[in-house]
PDB file of C-alpha atoms in Angstrom:
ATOM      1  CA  UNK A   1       0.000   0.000   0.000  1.00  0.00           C
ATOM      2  CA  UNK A   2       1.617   3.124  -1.215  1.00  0.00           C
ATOM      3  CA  UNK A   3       0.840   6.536   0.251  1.00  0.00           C
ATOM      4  CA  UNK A   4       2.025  10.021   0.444  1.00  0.00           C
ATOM      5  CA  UNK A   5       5.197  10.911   1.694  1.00  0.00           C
ATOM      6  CA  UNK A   6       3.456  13.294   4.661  1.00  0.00           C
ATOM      7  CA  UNK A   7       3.697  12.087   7.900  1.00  0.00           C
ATOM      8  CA  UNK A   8      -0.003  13.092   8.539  1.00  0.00           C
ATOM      9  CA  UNK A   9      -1.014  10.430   5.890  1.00  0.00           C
ATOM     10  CA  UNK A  10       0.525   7.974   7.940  1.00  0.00           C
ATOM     11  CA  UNK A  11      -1.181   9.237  11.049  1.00  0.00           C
ATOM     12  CA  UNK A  12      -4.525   9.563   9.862  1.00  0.00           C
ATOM     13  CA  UNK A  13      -4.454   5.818   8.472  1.00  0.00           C
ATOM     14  CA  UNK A  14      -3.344   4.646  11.981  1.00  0.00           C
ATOM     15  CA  UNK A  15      -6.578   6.886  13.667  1.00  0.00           C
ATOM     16  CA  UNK A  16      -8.587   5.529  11.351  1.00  0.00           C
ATOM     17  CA  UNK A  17      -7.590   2.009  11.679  1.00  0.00           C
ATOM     18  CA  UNK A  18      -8.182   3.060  15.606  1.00  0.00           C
ATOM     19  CA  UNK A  19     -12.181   4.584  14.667  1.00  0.00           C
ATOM     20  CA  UNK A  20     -12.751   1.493  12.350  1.00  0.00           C
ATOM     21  CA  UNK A  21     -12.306  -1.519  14.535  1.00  0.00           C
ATOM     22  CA  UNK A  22     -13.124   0.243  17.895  1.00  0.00           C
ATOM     23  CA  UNK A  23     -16.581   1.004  16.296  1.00  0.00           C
ATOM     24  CA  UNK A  24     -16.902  -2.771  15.050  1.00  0.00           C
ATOM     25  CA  UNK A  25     -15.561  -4.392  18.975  1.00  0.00           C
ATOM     26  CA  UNK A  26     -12.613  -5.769  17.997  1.00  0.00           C
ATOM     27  CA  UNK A  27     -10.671  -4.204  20.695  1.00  0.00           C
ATOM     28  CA  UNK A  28      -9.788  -0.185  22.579  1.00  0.00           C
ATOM     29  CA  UNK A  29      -9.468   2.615  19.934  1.00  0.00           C
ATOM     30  CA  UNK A  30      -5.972   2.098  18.999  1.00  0.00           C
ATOM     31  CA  UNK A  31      -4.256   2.030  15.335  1.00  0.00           C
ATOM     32  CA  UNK A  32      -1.123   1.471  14.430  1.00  0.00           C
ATOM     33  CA  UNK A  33       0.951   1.191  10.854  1.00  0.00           C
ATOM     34  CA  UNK A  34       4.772   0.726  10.190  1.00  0.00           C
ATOM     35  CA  UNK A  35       5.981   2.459   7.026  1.00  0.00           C
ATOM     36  CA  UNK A  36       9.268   2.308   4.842  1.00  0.00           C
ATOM     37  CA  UNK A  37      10.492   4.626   2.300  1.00  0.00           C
ATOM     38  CA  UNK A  38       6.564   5.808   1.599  1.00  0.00           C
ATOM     39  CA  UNK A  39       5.011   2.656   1.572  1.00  0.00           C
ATOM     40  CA  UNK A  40       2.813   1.308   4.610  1.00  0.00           C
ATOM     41  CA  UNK A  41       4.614  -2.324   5.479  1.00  0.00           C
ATOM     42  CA  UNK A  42       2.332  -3.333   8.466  1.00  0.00           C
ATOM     43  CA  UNK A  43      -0.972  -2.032   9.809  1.00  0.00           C
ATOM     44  CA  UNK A  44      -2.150  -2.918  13.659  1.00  0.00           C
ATOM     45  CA  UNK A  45      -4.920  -2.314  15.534  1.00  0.00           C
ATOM     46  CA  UNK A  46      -6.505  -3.775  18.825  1.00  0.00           C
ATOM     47  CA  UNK A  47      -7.666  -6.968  19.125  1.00  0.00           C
ATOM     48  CA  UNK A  48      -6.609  -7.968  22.818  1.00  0.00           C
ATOM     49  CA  UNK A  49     -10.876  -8.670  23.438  1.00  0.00           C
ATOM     50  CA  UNK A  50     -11.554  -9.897  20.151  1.00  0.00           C
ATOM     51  CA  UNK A  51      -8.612 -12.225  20.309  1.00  0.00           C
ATOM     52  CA  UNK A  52      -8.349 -12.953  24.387  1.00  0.00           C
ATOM     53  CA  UNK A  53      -4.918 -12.000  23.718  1.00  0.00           C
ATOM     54  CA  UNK A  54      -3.314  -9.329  26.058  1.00  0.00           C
ATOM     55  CA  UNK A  55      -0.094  -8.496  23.573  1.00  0.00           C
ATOM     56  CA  UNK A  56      -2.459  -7.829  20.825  1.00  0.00           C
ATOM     57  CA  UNK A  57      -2.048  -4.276  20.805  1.00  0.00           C
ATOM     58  CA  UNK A  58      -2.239  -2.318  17.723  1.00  0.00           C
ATOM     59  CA  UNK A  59       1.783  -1.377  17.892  1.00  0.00           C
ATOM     60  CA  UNK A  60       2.465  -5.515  18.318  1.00  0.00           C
ATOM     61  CA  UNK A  61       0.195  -6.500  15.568  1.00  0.00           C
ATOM     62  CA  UNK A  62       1.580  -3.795  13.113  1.00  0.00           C
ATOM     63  CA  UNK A  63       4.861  -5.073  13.685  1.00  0.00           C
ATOM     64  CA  UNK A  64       4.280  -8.924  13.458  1.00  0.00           C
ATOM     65  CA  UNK A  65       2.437  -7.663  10.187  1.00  0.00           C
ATOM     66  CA  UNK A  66       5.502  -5.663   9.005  1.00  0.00           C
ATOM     67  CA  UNK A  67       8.213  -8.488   9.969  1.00  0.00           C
ATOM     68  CA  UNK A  68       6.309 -11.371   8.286  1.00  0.00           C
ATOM     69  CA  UNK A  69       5.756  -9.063   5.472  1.00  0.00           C
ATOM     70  CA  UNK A  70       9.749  -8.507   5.149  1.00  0.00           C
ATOM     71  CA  UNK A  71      10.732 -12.158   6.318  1.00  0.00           C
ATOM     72  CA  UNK A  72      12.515 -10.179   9.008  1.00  0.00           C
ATOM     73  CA  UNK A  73      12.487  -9.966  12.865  1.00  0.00           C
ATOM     74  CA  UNK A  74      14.546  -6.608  12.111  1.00  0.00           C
ATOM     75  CA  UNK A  75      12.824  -3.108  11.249  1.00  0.00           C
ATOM     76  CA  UNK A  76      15.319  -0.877  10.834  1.00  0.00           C
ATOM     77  CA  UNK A  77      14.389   1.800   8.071  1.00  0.00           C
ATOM     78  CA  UNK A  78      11.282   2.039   9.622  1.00  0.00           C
ATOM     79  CA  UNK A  79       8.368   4.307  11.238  1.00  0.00           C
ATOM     80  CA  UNK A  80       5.733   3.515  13.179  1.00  0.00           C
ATOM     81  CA  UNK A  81       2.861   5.933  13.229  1.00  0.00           C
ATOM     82  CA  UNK A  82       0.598   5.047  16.626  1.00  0.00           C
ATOM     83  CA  UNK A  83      -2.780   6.931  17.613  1.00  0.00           C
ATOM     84  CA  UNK A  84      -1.797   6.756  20.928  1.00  0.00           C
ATOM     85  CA  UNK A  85       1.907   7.169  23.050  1.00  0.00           C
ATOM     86  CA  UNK A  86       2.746   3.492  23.542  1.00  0.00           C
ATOM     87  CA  UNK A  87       2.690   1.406  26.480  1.00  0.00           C
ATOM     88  CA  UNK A  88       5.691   0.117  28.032  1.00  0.00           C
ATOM     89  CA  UNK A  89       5.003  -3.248  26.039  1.00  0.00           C
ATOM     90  CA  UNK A  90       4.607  -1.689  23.109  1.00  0.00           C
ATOM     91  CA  UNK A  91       7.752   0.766  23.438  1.00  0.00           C
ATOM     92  CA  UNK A  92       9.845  -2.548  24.281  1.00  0.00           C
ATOM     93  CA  UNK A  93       8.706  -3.585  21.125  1.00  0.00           C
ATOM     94  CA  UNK A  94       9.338  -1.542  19.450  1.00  0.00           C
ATOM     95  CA  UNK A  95      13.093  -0.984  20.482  1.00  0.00           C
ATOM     96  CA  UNK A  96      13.222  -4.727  19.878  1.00  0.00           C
ATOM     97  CA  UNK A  97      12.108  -4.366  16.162  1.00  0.00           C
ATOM     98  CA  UNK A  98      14.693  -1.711  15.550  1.00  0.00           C
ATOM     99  CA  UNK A  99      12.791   1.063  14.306  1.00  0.00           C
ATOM    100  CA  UNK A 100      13.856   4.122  13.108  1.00  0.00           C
ATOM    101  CA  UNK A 101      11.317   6.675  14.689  1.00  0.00           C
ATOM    102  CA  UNK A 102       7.700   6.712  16.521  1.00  0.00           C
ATOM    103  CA  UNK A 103       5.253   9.310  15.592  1.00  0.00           C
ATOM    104  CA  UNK A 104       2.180   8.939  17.824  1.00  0.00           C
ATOM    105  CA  UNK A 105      -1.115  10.983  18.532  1.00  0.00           C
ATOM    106  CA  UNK A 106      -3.009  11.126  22.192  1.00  0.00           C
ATOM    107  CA  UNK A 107      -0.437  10.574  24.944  1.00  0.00           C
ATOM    108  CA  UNK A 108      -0.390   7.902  28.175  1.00  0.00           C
ATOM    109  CA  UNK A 109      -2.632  11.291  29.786  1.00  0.00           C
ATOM    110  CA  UNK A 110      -4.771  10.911  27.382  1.00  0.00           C
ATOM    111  CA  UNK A 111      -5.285   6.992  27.056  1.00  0.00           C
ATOM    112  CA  UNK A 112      -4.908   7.420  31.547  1.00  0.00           C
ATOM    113  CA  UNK A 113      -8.349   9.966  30.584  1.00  0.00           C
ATOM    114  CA  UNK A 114     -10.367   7.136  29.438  1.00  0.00           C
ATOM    115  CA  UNK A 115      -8.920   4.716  31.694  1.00  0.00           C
ATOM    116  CA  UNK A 116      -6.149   2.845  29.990  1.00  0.00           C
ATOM    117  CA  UNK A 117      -3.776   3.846  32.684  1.00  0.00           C
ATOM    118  CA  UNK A 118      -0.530   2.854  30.405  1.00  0.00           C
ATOM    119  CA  UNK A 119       1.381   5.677  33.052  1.00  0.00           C
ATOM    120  CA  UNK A 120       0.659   3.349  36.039  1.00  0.00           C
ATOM    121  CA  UNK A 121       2.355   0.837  33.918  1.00  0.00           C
ATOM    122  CA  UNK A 122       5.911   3.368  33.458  1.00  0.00           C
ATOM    123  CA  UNK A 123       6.212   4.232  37.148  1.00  0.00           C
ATOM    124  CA  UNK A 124       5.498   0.399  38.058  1.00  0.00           C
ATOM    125  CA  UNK A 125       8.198  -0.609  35.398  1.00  0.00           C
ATOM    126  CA  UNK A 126      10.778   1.779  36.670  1.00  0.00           C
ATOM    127  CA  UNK A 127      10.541   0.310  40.327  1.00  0.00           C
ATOM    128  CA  UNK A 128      12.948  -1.748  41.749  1.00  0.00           C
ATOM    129  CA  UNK A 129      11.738  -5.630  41.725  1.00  0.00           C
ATOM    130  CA  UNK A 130      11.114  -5.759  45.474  1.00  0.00           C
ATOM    131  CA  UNK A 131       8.837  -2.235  45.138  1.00  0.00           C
ATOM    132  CA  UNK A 132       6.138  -3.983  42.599  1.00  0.00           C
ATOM    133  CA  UNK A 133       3.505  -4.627  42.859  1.00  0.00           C
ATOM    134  CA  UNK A 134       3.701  -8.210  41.153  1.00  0.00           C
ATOM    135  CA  UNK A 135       5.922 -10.329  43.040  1.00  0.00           C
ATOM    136  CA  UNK A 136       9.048 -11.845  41.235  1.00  0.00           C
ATOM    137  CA  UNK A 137      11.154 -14.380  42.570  1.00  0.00           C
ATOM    138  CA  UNK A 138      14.645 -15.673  41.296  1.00  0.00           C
ATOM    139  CA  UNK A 139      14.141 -19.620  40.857  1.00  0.00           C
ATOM    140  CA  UNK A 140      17.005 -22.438  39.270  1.00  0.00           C
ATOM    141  CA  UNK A 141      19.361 -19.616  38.081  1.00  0.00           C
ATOM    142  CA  UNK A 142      22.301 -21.970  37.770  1.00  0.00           C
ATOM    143  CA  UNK A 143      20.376 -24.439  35.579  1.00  0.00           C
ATOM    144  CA  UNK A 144      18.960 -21.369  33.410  1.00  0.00           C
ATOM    145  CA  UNK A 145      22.574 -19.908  33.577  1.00  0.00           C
ATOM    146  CA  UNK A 146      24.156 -23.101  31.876  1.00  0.00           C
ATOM    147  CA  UNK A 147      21.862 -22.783  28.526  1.00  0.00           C
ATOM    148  CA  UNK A 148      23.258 -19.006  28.165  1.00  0.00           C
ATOM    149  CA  UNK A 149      26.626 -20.352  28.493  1.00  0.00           C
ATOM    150  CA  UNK A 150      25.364 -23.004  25.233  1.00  0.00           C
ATOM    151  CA  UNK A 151      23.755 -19.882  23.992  1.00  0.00           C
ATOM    152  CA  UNK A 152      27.062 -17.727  24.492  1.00  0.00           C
ATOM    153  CA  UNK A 153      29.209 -20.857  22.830  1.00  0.00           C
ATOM    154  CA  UNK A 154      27.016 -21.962  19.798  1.00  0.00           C
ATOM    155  CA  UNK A 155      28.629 -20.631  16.380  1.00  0.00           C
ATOM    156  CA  UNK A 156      25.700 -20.536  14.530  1.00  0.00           C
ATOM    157  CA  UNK A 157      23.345 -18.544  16.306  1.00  0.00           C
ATOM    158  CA  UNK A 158      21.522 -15.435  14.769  1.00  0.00           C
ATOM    159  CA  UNK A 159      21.954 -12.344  16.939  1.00  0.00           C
ATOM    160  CA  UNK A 160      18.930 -10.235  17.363  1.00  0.00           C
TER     161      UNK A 160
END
């Protein structure tokens, strides 16, 4: 799908991608597409209630779309245009994919106005692990440790 050049193209598909399957309950009003060189690669939007999947937010599902469009876990070259700041999930994601640059809409005050309280999610992230709320526990390190060392050795791996 080719499109205009201006960012604001790219934006407005991602809102409307938002409008469109909010209004028909496949998930929040989110929208998401990942573009390269003018051309939109991947388009996203929510679908965590229509798919009982929690990671299926518009960002994540543009993405997958993108990479299995390319045959590539890698995204660098890339935009993504969002209708909303992304969540932490969605911004690890994104960093993970490689992309070049994020151009988003509403904000996390915005999305916390409606009550998707993605800023709750931040400050929870950016807590030590004995201040979360969600306890974590370390558990058979030495046994997990000893397939990173087979990890660290193996010649053939693919680095990501």
């Amino acid at each position: 799908m080719t499109h205009s050049h201006d960012p604001q193209n790219f934006m407005r598909r991602a809102i409307d991608l938002s409008r469109i399957h909010m209004e028909t309950g496949e998930g929040g009003p989110f929208g998401a597409v990942v573009v390269k060189d003018g051309q939109i690669l991947g388009e996203g939007w929510n679908r965590v209630t229509s798919t009982c999947d929690p990671t299926a937010h518009a960002e994540i599902v543009a993405i997958r779309n993108a990479c299995d469009r390319l045959g590539t876990f890698t995204l660098k070259g890339c935009e993504i245009y969002t209708s909303c700041e992304p969540c932490p999930m969605c911004l690890s994601a994104i960093y993970w994919a490689r992309l070049d640059r994020i151009w988003y809409a509403n904000g996390r005050a915005d999305a916390a106005a409606i009550q998707f309280d993605d800023d709750w999610l931040y400050r929870e992230v950016a807590l030590p692990l004995s201040d979360r709320s969600l306890p974590a526990k370390e558990l058979m390190r030495d046994e997990a440790l000893a397939v990173f060392r087979a990890w660290d050795a193996k010649v053939d791996k693919i680095r990501y």
